[in-house]
mmCIF file with all atom_site columns, C-alpha atoms in Angstrom:
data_model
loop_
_atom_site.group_PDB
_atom_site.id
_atom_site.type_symbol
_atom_site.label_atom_id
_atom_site.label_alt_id
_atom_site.label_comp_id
_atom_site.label_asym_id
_atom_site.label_entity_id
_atom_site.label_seq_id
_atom_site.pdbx_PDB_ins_code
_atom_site.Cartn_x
_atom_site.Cartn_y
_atom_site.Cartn_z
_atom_site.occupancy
_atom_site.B_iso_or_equiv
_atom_site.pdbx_formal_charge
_atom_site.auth_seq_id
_atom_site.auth_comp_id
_atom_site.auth_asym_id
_atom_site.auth_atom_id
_atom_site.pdbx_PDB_model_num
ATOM 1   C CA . UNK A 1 1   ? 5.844  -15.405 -25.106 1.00 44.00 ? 1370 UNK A CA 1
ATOM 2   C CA . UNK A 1 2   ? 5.349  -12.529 -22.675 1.00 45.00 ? 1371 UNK A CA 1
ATOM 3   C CA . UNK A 1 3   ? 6.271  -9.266  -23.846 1.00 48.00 ? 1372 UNK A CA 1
ATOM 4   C CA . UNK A 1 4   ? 4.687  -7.276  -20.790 1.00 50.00 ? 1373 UNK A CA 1
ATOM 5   C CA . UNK A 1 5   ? 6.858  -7.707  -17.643 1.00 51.00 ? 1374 UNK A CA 1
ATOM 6   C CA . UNK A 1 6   ? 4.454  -5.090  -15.505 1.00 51.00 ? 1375 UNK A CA 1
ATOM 7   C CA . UNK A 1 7   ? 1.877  -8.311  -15.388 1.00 51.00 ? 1376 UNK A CA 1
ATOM 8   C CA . UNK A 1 8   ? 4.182  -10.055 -13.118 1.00 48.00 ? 1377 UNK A CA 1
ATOM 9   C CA . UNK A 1 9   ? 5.871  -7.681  -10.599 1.00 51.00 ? 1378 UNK A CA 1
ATOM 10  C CA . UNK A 1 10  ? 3.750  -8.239  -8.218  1.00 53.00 ? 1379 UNK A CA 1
ATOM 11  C CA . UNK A 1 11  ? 3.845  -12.402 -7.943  1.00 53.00 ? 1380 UNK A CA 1
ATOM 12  C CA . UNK A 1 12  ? 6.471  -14.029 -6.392  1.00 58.00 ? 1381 UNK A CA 1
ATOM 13  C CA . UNK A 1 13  ? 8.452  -16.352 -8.370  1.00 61.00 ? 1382 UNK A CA 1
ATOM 14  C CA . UNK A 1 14  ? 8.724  -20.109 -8.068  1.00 62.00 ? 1383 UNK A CA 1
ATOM 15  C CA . UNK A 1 15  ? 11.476 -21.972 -9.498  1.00 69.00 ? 1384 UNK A CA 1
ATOM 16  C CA . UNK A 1 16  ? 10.991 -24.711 -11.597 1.00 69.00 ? 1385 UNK A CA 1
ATOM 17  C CA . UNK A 1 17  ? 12.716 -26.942 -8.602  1.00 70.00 ? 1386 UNK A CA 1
ATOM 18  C CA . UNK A 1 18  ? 10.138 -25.856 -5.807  1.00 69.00 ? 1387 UNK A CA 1
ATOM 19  C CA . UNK A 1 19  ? 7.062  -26.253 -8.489  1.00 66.00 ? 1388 UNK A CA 1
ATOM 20  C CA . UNK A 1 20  ? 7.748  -29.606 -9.178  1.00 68.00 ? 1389 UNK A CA 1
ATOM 21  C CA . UNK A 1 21  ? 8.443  -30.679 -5.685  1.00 67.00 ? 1390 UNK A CA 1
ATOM 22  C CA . UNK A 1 22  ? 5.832  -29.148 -4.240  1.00 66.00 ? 1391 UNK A CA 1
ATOM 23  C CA . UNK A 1 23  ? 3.654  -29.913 -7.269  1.00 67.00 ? 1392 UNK A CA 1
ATOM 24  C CA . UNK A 1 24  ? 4.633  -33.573 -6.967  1.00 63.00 ? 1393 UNK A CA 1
ATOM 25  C CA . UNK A 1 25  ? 4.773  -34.065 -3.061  1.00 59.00 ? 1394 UNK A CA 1
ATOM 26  C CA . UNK A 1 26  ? 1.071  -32.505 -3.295  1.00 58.00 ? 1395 UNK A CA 1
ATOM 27  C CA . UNK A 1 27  ? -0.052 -34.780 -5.659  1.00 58.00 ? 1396 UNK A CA 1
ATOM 28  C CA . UNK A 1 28  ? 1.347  -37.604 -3.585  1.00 54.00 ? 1397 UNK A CA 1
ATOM 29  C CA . UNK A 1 29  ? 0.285  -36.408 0.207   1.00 50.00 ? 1398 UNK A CA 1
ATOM 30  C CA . UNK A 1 30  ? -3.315 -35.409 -0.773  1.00 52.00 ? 1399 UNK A CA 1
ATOM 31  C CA . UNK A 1 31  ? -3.779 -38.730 -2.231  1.00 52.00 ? 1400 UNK A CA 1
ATOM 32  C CA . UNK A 1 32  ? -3.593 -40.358 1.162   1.00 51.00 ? 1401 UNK A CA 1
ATOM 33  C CA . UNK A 1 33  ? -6.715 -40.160 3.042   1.00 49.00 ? 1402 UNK A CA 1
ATOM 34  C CA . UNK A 1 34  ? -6.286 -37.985 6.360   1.00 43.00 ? 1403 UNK A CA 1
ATOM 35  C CA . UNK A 1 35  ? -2.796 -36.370 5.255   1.00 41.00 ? 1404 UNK A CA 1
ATOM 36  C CA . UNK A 1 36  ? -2.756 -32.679 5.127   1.00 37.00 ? 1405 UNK A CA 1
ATOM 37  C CA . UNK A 1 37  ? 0.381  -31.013 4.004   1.00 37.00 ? 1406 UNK A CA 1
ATOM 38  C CA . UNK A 1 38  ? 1.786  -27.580 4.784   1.00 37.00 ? 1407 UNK A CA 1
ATOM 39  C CA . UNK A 1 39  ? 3.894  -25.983 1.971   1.00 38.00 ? 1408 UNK A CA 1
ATOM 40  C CA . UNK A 1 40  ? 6.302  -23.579 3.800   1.00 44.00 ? 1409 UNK A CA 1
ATOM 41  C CA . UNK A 1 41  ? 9.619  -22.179 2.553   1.00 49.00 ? 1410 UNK A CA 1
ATOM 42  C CA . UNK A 1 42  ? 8.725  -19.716 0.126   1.00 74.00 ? 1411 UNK A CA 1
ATOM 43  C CA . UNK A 1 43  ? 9.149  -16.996 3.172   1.00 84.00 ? 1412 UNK A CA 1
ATOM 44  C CA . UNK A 1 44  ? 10.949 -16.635 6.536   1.00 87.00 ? 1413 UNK A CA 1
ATOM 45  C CA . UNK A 1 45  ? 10.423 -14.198 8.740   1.00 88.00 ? 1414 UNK A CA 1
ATOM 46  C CA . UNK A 1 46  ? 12.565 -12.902 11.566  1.00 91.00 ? 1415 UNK A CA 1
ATOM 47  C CA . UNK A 1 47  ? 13.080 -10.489 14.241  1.00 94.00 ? 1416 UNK A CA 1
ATOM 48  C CA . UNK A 1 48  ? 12.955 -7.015  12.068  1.00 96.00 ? 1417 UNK A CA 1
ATOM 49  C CA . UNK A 1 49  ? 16.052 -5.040  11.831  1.00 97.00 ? 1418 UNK A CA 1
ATOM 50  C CA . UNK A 1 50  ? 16.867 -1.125  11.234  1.00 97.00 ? 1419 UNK A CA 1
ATOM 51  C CA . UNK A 1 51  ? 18.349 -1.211  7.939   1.00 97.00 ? 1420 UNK A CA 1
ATOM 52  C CA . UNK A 1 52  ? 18.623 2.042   6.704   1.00 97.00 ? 1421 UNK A CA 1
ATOM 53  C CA . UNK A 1 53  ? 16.489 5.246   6.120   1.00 97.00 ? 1422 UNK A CA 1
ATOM 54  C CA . UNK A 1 54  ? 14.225 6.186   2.978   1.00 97.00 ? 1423 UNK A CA 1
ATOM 55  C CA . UNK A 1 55  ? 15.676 10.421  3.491   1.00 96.00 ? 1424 UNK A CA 1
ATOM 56  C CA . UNK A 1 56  ? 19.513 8.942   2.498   1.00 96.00 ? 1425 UNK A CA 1
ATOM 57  C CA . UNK A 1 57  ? 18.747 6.954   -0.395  1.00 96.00 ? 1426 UNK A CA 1
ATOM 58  C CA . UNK A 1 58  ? 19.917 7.516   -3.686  1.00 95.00 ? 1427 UNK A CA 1
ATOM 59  C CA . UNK A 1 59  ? 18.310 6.160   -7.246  1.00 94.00 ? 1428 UNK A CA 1
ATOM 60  C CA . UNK A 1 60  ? 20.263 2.949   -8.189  1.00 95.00 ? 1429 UNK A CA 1
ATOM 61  C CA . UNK A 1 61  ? 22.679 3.339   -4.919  1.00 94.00 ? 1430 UNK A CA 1
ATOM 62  C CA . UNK A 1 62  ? 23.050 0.429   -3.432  1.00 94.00 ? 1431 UNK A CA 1
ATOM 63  C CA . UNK A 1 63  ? 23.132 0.009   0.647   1.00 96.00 ? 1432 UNK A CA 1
ATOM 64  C CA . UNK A 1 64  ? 25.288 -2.761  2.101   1.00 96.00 ? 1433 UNK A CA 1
ATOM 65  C CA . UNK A 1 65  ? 23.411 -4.697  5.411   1.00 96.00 ? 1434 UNK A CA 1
ATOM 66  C CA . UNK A 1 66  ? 23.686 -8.209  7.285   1.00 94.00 ? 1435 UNK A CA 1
ATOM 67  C CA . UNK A 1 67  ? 20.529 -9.615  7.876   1.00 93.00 ? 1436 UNK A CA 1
ATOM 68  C CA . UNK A 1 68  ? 19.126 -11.948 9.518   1.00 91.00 ? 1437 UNK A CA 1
ATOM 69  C CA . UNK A 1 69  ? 22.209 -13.014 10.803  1.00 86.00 ? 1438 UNK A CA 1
ATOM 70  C CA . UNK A 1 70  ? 25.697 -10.514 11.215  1.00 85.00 ? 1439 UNK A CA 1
ATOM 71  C CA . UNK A 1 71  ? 27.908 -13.152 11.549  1.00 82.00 ? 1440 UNK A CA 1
ATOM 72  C CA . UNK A 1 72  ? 27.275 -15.099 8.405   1.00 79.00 ? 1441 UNK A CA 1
ATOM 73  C CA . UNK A 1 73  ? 28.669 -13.729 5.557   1.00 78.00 ? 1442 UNK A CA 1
ATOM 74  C CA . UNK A 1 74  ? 25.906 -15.651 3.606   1.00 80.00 ? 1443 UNK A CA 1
ATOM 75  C CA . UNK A 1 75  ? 23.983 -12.792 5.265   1.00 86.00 ? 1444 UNK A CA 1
ATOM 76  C CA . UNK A 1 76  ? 25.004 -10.335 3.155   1.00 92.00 ? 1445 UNK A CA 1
ATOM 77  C CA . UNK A 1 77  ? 22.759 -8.328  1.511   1.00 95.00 ? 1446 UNK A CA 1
ATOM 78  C CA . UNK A 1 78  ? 21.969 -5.036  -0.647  1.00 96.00 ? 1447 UNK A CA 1
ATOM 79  C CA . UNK A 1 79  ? 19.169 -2.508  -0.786  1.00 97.00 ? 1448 UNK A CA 1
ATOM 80  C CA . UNK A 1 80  ? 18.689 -0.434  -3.760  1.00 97.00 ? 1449 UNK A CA 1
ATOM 81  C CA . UNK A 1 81  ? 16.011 2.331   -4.860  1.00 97.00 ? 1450 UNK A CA 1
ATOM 82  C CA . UNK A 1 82  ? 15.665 0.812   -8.750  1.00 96.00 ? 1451 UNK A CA 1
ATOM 83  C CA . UNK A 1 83  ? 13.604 4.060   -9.535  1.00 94.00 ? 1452 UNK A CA 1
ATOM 84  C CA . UNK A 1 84  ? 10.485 2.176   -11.003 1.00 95.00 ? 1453 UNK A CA 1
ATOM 85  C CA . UNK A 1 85  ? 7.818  -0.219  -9.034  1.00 96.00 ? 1454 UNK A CA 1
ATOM 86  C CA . UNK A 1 86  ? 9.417  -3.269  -8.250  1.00 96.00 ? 1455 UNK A CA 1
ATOM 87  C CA . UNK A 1 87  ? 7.535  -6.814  -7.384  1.00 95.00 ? 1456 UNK A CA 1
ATOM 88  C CA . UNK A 1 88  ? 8.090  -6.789  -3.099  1.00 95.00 ? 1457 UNK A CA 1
ATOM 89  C CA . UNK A 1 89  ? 8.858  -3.292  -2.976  1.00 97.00 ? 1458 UNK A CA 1
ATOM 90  C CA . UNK A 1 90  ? 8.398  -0.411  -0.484  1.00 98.00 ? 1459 UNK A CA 1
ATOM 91  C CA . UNK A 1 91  ? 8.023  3.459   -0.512  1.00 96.00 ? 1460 UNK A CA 1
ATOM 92  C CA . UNK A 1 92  ? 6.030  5.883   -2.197  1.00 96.00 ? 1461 UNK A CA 1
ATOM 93  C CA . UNK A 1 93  ? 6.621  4.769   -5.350  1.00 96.00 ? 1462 UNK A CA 1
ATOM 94  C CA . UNK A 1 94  ? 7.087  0.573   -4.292  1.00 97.00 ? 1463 UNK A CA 1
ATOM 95  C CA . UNK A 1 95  ? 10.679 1.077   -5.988  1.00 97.00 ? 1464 UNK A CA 1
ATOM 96  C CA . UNK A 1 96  ? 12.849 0.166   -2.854  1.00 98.00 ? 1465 UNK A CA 1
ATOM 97  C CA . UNK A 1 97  ? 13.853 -4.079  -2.377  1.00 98.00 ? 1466 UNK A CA 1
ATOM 98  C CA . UNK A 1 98  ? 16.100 -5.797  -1.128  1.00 98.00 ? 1467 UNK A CA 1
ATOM 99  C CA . UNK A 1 99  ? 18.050 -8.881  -1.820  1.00 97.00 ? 1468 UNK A CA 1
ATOM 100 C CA . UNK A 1 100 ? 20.622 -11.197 -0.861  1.00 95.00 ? 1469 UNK A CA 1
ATOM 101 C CA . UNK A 1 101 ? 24.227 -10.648 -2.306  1.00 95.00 ? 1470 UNK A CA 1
ATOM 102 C CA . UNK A 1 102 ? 24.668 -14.395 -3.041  1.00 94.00 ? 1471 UNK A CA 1
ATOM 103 C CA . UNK A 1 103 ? 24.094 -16.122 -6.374  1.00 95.00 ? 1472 UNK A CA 1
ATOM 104 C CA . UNK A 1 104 ? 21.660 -18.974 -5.362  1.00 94.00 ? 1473 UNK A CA 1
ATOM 105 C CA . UNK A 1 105 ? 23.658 -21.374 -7.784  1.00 92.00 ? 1474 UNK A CA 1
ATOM 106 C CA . UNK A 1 106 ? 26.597 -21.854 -6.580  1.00 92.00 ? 1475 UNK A CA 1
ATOM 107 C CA . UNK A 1 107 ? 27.210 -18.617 -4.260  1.00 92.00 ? 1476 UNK A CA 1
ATOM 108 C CA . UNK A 1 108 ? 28.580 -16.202 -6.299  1.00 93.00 ? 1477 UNK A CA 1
ATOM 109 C CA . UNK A 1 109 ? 29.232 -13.115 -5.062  1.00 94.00 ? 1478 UNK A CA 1
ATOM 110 C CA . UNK A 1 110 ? 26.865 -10.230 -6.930  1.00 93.00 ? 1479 UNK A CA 1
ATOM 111 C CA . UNK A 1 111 ? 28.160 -7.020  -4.204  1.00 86.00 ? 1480 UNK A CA 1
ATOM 112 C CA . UNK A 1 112 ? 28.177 -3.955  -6.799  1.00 85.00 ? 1481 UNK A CA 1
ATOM 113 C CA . UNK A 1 113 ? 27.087 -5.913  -9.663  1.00 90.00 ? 1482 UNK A CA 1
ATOM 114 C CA . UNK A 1 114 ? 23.900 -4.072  -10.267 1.00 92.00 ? 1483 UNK A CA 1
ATOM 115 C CA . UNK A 1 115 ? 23.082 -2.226  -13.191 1.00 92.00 ? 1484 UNK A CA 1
ATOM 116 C CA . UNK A 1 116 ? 21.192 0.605   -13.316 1.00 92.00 ? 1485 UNK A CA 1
ATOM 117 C CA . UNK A 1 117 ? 20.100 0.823   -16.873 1.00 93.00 ? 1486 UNK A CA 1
ATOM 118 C CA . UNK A 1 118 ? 18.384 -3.163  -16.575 1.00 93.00 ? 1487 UNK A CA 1
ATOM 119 C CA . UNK A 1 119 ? 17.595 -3.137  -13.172 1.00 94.00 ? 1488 UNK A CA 1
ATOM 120 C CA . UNK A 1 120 ? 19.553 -6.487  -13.080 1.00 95.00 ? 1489 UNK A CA 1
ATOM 121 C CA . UNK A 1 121 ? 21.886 -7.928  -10.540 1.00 94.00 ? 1490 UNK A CA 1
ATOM 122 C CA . UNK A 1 122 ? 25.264 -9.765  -12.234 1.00 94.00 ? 1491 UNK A CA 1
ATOM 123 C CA . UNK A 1 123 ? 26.076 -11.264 -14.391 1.00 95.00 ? 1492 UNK A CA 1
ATOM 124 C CA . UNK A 1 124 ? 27.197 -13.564 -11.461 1.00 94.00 ? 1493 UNK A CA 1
ATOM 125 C CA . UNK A 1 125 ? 31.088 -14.396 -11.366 1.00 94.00 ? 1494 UNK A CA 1
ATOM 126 C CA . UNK A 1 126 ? 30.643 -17.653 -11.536 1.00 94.00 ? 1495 UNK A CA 1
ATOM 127 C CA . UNK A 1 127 ? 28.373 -18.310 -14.284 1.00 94.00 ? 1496 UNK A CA 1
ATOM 128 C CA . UNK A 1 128 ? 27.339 -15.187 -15.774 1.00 94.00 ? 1497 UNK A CA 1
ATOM 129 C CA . UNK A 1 129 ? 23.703 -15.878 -14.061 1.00 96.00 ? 1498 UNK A CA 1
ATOM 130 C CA . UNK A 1 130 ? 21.590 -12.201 -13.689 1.00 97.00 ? 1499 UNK A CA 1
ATOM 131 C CA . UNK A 1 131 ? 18.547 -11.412 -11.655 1.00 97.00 ? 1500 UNK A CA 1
ATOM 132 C CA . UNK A 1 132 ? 16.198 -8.809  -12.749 1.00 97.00 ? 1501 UNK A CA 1
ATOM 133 C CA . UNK A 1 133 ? 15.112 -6.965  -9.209  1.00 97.00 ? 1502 UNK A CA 1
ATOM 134 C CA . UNK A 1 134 ? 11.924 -5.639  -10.108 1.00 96.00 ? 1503 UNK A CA 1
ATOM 135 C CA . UNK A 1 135 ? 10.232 -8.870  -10.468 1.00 96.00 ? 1504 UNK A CA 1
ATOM 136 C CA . UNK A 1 136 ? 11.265 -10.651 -7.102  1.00 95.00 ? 1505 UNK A CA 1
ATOM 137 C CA . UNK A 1 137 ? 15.143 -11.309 -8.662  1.00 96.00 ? 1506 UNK A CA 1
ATOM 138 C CA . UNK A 1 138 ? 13.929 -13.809 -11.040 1.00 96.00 ? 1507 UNK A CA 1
ATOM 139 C CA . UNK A 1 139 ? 16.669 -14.976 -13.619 1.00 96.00 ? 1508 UNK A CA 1
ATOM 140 C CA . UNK A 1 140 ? 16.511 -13.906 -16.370 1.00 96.00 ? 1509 UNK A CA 1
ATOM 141 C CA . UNK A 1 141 ? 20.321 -15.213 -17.914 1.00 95.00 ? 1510 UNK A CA 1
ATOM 142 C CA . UNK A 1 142 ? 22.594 -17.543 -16.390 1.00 94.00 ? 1511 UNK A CA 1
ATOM 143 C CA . UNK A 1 143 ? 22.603 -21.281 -14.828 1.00 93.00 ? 1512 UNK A CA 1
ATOM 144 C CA . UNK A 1 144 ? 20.858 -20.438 -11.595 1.00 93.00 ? 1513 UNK A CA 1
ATOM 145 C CA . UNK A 1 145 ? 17.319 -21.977 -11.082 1.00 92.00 ? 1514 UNK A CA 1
ATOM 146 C CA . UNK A 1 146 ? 16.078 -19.963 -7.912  1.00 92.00 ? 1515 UNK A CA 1
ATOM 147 C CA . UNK A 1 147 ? 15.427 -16.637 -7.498  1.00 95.00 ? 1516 UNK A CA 1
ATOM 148 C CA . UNK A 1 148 ? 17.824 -14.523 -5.913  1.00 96.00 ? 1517 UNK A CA 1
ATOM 149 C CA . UNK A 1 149 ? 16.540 -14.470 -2.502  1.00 95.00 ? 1518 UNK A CA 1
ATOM 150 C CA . UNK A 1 150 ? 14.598 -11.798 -1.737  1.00 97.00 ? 1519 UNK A CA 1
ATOM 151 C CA . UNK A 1 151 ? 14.483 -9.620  1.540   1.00 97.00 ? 1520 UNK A CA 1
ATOM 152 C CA . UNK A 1 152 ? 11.226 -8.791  2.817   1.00 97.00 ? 1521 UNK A CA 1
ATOM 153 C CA . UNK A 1 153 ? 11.136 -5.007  4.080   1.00 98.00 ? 1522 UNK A CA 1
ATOM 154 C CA . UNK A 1 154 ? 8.441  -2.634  5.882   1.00 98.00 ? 1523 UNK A CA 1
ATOM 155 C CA . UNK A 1 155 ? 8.634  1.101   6.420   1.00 98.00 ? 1524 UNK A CA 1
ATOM 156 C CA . UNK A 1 156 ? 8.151  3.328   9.731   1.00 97.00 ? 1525 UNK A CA 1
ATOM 157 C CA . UNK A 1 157 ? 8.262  6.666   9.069   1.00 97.00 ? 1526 UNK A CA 1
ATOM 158 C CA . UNK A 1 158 ? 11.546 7.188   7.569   1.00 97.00 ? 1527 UNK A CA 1
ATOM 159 C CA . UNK A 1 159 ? 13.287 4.018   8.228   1.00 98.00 ? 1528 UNK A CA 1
ATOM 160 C CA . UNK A 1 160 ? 13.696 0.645   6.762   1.00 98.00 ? 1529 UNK A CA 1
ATOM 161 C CA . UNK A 1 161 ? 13.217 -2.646  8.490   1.00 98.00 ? 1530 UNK A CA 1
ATOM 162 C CA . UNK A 1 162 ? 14.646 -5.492  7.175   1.00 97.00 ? 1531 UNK A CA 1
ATOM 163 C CA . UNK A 1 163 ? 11.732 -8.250  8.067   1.00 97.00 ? 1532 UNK A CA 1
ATOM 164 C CA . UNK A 1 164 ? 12.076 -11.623 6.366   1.00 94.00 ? 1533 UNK A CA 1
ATOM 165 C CA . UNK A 1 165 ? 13.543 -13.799 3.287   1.00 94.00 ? 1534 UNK A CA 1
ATOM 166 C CA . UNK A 1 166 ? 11.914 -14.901 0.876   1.00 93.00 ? 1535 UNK A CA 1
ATOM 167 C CA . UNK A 1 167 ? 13.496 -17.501 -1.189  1.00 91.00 ? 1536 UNK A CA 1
ATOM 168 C CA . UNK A 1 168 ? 16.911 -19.783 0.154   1.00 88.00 ? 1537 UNK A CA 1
ATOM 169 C CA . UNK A 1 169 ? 19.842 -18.245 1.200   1.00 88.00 ? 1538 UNK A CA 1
ATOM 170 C CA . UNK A 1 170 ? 22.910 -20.456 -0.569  1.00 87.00 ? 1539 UNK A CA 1
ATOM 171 C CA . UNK A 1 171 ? 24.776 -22.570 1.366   1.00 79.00 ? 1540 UNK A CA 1
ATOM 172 C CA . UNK A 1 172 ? 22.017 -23.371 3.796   1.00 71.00 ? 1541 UNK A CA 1
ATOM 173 C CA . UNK A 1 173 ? 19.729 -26.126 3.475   1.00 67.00 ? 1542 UNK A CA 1
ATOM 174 C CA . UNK A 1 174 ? 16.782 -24.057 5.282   1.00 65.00 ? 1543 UNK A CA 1
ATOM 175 C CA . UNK A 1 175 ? 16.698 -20.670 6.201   1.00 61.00 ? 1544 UNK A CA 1
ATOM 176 C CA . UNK A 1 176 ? 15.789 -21.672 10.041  1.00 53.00 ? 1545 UNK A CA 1
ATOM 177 C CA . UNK A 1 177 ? 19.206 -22.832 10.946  1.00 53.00 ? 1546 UNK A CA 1
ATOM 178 C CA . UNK A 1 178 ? 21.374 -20.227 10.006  1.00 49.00 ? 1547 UNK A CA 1
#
């Protein structure tokens, strides 16, 4: 259908889940004279964290961080430099994102499961589900129907701030009580 991935690397993804739920609820709410409806959930933000710096990166290395919580191994993420401009990305070249280590199906763990060649995290463990990190970790293979979740970064001079999530973080049924 769409041969040219470059047109979307800059959208964030929706899954099919939050479309029709949001799509739906809208539909619903705005039919109700004097309801007005916030749709929030797509991103979090949180106090930012130091996460690493852009000197000590390596192409397709990834960097192991806890955010936005170090006591929840949920909270595990990566950081990788994919080499190529990525959808959410930061640097000179917009090739460095970050993401949650977590298969968003059923938790998964994806840690060192990124190849280089693709640009693709997995194939998940569990279900052979893969996330292609330079447009926002949409699946692109597998069972899962969410994104991998998606961490939001900013640059200071050399270092890295971790700064928000976009997307859910498995095993939590919001992102604000973590």
């Amino acid at each position: 259908m769409f041969s040219d991935k470059d047109n979307f690397k800059d959208k964030p993804c929706l899954s099919r889940r939050n479309f029709l739920l949001m799509g739906g609820s809208s539909v619903v709410l705005n039919s109700v004279p004097g309801v007005a409806i916030a749709l929030d959930g797509l991103v979090k933000t949180y106090p930012q964290k130091k996460i690493a710096k852009v000197s000590q990166l390596k192409d397709n290395e990834q960097v192991y961080f806890r955010y936005p919580r170090d006591e929840s191994i949920q909270c595990q993420n990566f950081l990788v430099k994919v080499g190529t401009q990525a959808g959410g990305g930061v640097g000179k070249k917009q090739d460095i994102v970050a993401f949650n280590s977590y298969c968003p199906h059923m938790g998964g763990p994806l840690n060192g499961l990124y190849n280089a060649e693709h640009q693709v995290a997995g194939p998940c463990p569990l279900h052979l589900s893969t996330f292609d990190l330079t447009r926002h970790g949409m699946v692109v293979a597998g069972h899962a129907t969410e994104s991998l979740p998606q961490i939001l970064l900013e640059i200071k001079g050399d270092d890295i701030y971790a700064t928000g999530v976009m997307g859910l973080i498995y095993g939590h049924h919001d992102n604000l009580h973590m």
